[in-house]
Structures are given as structure tokens and as C-alpha cells.
Amino acid sequence: FDKNAYIESLVNTSVLILDDLGIERDTSYAKEQVYNIVNSRYLKQKPTIFTTNLSYDTIQNCKDSVEYQRIYSRIIEMCIPVMVVGEDFRKFIQRDKLTRNKDRLLNGGERT
């Protein structure tokens, strides 16, 4: 597996979607790789879509490490923020499973 070739493919693809930004490992190596991808795409003016659970205020006023500040600074310049509001579907699924399993226990283990 050639990591450099993989990173280059992310940098050079026509449109890149980076999902759940901010949950990557908090290591210098991980932050460096994210920065390299974001910065390279920034310099090449390549369209990039970021999703995150971080608030715009958190990104804009980052108090974390300098590495995160550098990443977020580029993202703010590259992107138009769009806030998507809605219920977390994982919570809905969890509630549904809890209800079904509770019913199953109350009915002697039979599937409902």
C-alpha cells in the first residue's frame, strides 16, 4: 500500500468529501495528513466538501493546537458553511432497538 499515492489521489480527485472532520486521531501525524490534503486542495482550488459536528463558531474561533487552526483557517476560506439541522438518526435507531428489545423481554423472548 503506497500512502503517498493514496494521499495524491485525494488531493487530485475532482471533488473530495471529507466526512466527520474533527474526529480523526489527535496525533501530529493525522493532523499533518489532513492539513496536507486540505492545503493542497486549497492551493489547487479544488472543490472540497467537509461535514462535521463541530459548530462554525468552534471552527472559526479554534483554541486548539496550531495545526487545527491552520486547517480550519483554510476551510473557512474555501467553503460556504451550510448548517443542517435534524435529529441524529443513530439516536432514532437506538430508541427503536431499545423499544423492540424491551418488548421482546416482556414477551418472554419472542420477536415482536
PDB file of C-alpha atoms in Angstrom:
ATOM      1  CA  PHE A   1       0.000   0.000   0.000  1.00  0.00           C
ATOM      2  CA  ASP A   2       1.519   3.295  -1.113  1.00  0.00           C
ATOM      3  CA  LYS A   3       0.364   6.020   1.308  1.00  0.00           C
ATOM      4  CA  ASN A   4       1.800   8.821  -0.816  1.00  0.00           C
ATOM      5  CA  ALA A   5      -0.092   7.647  -3.898  1.00  0.00           C
ATOM      6  CA  TYR A   6      -3.287   7.442  -1.842  1.00  0.00           C
ATOM      7  CA  ILE A   7      -2.825  10.989  -0.488  1.00  0.00           C
ATOM      8  CA  GLU A   8      -2.119  12.218  -4.032  1.00  0.00           C
ATOM      9  CA  SER A   9      -5.350  10.609  -5.236  1.00  0.00           C
ATOM     10  CA  LEU A  10      -7.273  12.506  -2.530  1.00  0.00           C
ATOM     11  CA  VAL A  11      -5.537  15.747  -3.469  1.00  0.00           C
ATOM     12  CA  ASN A  12      -6.146  15.353  -7.200  1.00  0.00           C
ATOM     13  CA  THR A  13      -9.681  13.970  -7.353  1.00  0.00           C
ATOM     14  CA  SER A  14     -12.121  16.414  -8.949  1.00  0.00           C
ATOM     15  CA  VAL A  15     -14.345  16.694  -5.831  1.00  0.00           C
ATOM     16  CA  LEU A  16     -13.481  15.389  -2.374  1.00  0.00           C
ATOM     17  CA  ILE A  17     -15.864  14.866   0.533  1.00  0.00           C
ATOM     18  CA  LEU A  18     -14.217  14.692   3.957  1.00  0.00           C
ATOM     19  CA  ASP A  19     -16.824  13.316   6.340  1.00  0.00           C
ATOM     20  CA  ASP A  20     -16.818  13.901  10.101  1.00  0.00           C
ATOM     21  CA  LEU A  21     -13.917  16.324  10.173  1.00  0.00           C
ATOM     22  CA  GLY A  22     -12.630  16.708  13.708  1.00  0.00           C
ATOM     23  CA  ILE A  23     -12.935  13.076  14.767  1.00  0.00           C
ATOM     24  CA  GLU A  24      -9.640  11.971  13.269  1.00  0.00           C
ATOM     25  CA  ARG A  25      -6.966  10.747  15.635  1.00  0.00           C
ATOM     26  CA  ASP A  26      -5.469  13.581  17.605  1.00  0.00           C
ATOM     27  CA  THR A  27      -1.900  12.808  16.607  1.00  0.00           C
ATOM     28  CA  SER A  28       0.593  15.072  14.916  1.00  0.00           C
ATOM     29  CA  TYR A  29       0.767  12.620  12.002  1.00  0.00           C
ATOM     30  CA  ALA A  30      -3.014  12.589  11.464  1.00  0.00           C
ATOM     31  CA  LYS A  31      -3.259  16.377  11.686  1.00  0.00           C
ATOM     32  CA  GLU A  32      -0.336  16.724   9.275  1.00  0.00           C
ATOM     33  CA  GLN A  33      -2.012  14.453   6.733  1.00  0.00           C
ATOM     34  CA  VAL A  34      -5.335  16.299   6.991  1.00  0.00           C
ATOM     35  CA  TYR A  35      -3.509  19.608   6.660  1.00  0.00           C
ATOM     36  CA  ASN A  36      -1.555  18.394   3.612  1.00  0.00           C
ATOM     37  CA  ILE A  37      -4.744  17.286   1.866  1.00  0.00           C
ATOM     38  CA  VAL A  38      -6.705  20.433   2.754  1.00  0.00           C
ATOM     39  CA  ASN A  39      -3.848  22.793   1.918  1.00  0.00           C
ATOM     40  CA  SER A  40      -3.029  21.090  -1.387  1.00  0.00           C
ATOM     41  CA  ARG A  41      -6.662  21.226  -2.468  1.00  0.00           C
ATOM     42  CA  TYR A  42      -6.830  24.851  -1.277  1.00  0.00           C
ATOM     43  CA  LEU A  43      -3.815  25.788  -3.402  1.00  0.00           C
ATOM     44  CA  LYS A  44      -5.218  23.921  -6.423  1.00  0.00           C
ATOM     45  CA  GLN A  45      -8.671  25.476  -5.851  1.00  0.00           C
ATOM     46  CA  LYS A  46     -10.288  22.037  -5.921  1.00  0.00           C
ATOM     47  CA  PRO A  47     -13.869  21.717  -4.656  1.00  0.00           C
ATOM     48  CA  THR A  48     -13.977  20.069  -1.254  1.00  0.00           C
ATOM     49  CA  ILE A  49     -16.994  19.320   0.914  1.00  0.00           C
ATOM     50  CA  PHE A  50     -16.495  18.943   4.644  1.00  0.00           C
ATOM     51  CA  THR A  51     -19.000  17.531   7.108  1.00  0.00           C
ATOM     52  CA  THR A  52     -18.525  17.903  10.838  1.00  0.00           C
ATOM     53  CA  ASN A  53     -20.398  18.010  14.096  1.00  0.00           C
ATOM     54  CA  LEU A  54     -18.257  20.974  15.114  1.00  0.00           C
ATOM     55  CA  SER A  55     -20.053  24.300  15.230  1.00  0.00           C
ATOM     56  CA  TYR A  56     -18.995  27.071  12.872  1.00  0.00           C
ATOM     57  CA  ASP A  57     -18.033  29.105  15.933  1.00  0.00           C
ATOM     58  CA  THR A  58     -15.715  26.315  17.125  1.00  0.00           C
ATOM     59  CA  ILE A  59     -14.029  26.180  13.725  1.00  0.00           C
ATOM     60  CA  GLN A  60     -13.804  29.952  13.376  1.00  0.00           C
ATOM     61  CA  ASN A  61     -12.509  30.573  16.905  1.00  0.00           C
ATOM     62  CA  CYS A  62     -10.373  27.468  17.318  1.00  0.00           C
ATOM     63  CA  LYS A  63      -8.443  27.478  20.573  1.00  0.00           C
ATOM     64  CA  ASP A  64      -6.900  24.066  19.898  1.00  0.00           C
ATOM     65  CA  SER A  65      -3.464  23.376  18.536  1.00  0.00           C
ATOM     66  CA  VAL A  66      -1.826  25.461  15.841  1.00  0.00           C
ATOM     67  CA  GLU A  67      -2.290  22.500  13.474  1.00  0.00           C
ATOM     68  CA  TYR A  68      -6.077  22.677  13.831  1.00  0.00           C
ATOM     69  CA  GLN A  69      -6.017  26.460  13.489  1.00  0.00           C
ATOM     70  CA  ARG A  70      -4.157  26.127  10.175  1.00  0.00           C
ATOM     71  CA  ILE A  71      -6.603  23.503   8.889  1.00  0.00           C
ATOM     72  CA  TYR A  72      -9.709  25.413   9.966  1.00  0.00           C
ATOM     73  CA  SER A  73      -8.416  28.703   8.580  1.00  0.00           C
ATOM     74  CA  ARG A  74      -8.209  27.175   5.104  1.00  0.00           C
ATOM     75  CA  ILE A  75     -11.585  25.504   5.427  1.00  0.00           C
ATOM     76  CA  ILE A  76     -13.229  28.812   6.351  1.00  0.00           C
ATOM     77  CA  GLU A  77     -11.742  30.459   3.278  1.00  0.00           C
ATOM     78  CA  MET A  78     -12.554  27.514   0.971  1.00  0.00           C
ATOM     79  CA  CYS A  79     -16.133  26.823   1.968  1.00  0.00           C
ATOM     80  CA  ILE A  80     -19.593  28.234   2.278  1.00  0.00           C
ATOM     81  CA  PRO A  81     -20.996  26.962   5.581  1.00  0.00           C
ATOM     82  CA  VAL A  82     -24.347  25.192   5.470  1.00  0.00           C
ATOM     83  CA  MET A  83     -25.948  24.195   8.749  1.00  0.00           C
ATOM     84  CA  VAL A  84     -28.009  21.030   8.573  1.00  0.00           C
ATOM     85  CA  VAL A  85     -30.403  20.652  11.468  1.00  0.00           C
ATOM     86  CA  GLY A  86     -32.198  17.460  12.278  1.00  0.00           C
ATOM     87  CA  GLU A  87     -32.484  14.568  14.642  1.00  0.00           C
ATOM     88  CA  ASP A  88     -29.496  12.265  14.900  1.00  0.00           C
ATOM     89  CA  PHE A  89     -30.665   9.139  13.073  1.00  0.00           C
ATOM     90  CA  ARG A  90     -28.454   6.965  15.293  1.00  0.00           C
ATOM     91  CA  LYS A  91     -30.476   8.064  18.333  1.00  0.00           C
ATOM     92  CA  PHE A  92     -33.676   7.153  16.482  1.00  0.00           C
ATOM     93  CA  ILE A  93     -32.301   3.688  15.640  1.00  0.00           C
ATOM     94  CA  GLN A  94     -31.131   3.217  19.233  1.00  0.00           C
ATOM     95  CA  ARG A  95     -34.576   4.156  20.611  1.00  0.00           C
ATOM     96  CA  ASP A  96     -36.233   1.767  18.158  1.00  0.00           C
ATOM     97  CA  LYS A  97     -33.922  -1.102  19.169  1.00  0.00           C
ATOM     98  CA  LEU A  98     -34.460  -0.353  22.845  1.00  0.00           C
ATOM     99  CA  THR A  99     -38.247  -0.459  22.399  1.00  0.00           C
ATOM    100  CA  ARG A 100     -38.128  -3.713  20.409  1.00  0.00           C
ATOM    101  CA  ASN A 101     -35.783  -5.397  22.895  1.00  0.00           C
ATOM    102  CA  LYS A 102     -37.861  -4.212  25.845  1.00  0.00           C
ATOM    103  CA  ASP A 103     -40.981  -5.639  24.182  1.00  0.00           C
ATOM    104  CA  ARG A 104     -39.099  -8.871  23.450  1.00  0.00           C
ATOM    105  CA  LEU A 105     -38.058  -9.219  27.104  1.00  0.00           C
ATOM    106  CA  LEU A 106     -41.588  -8.506  28.320  1.00  0.00           C
ATOM    107  CA  ASN A 107     -42.993 -11.088  25.883  1.00  0.00           C
ATOM    108  CA  GLY A 108     -40.700 -13.890  27.044  1.00  0.00           C
ATOM    109  CA  GLY A 109     -38.075 -13.519  24.338  1.00  0.00           C
ATOM    110  CA  GLU A 110     -40.439 -13.672  21.376  1.00  0.00           C
ATOM    111  CA  ARG A 111     -39.757 -11.388  18.468  1.00  0.00           C
ATOM    112  CA  THR A 112     -42.295  -8.606  18.118  1.00  0.00           C
TER     113      THR A 112
END
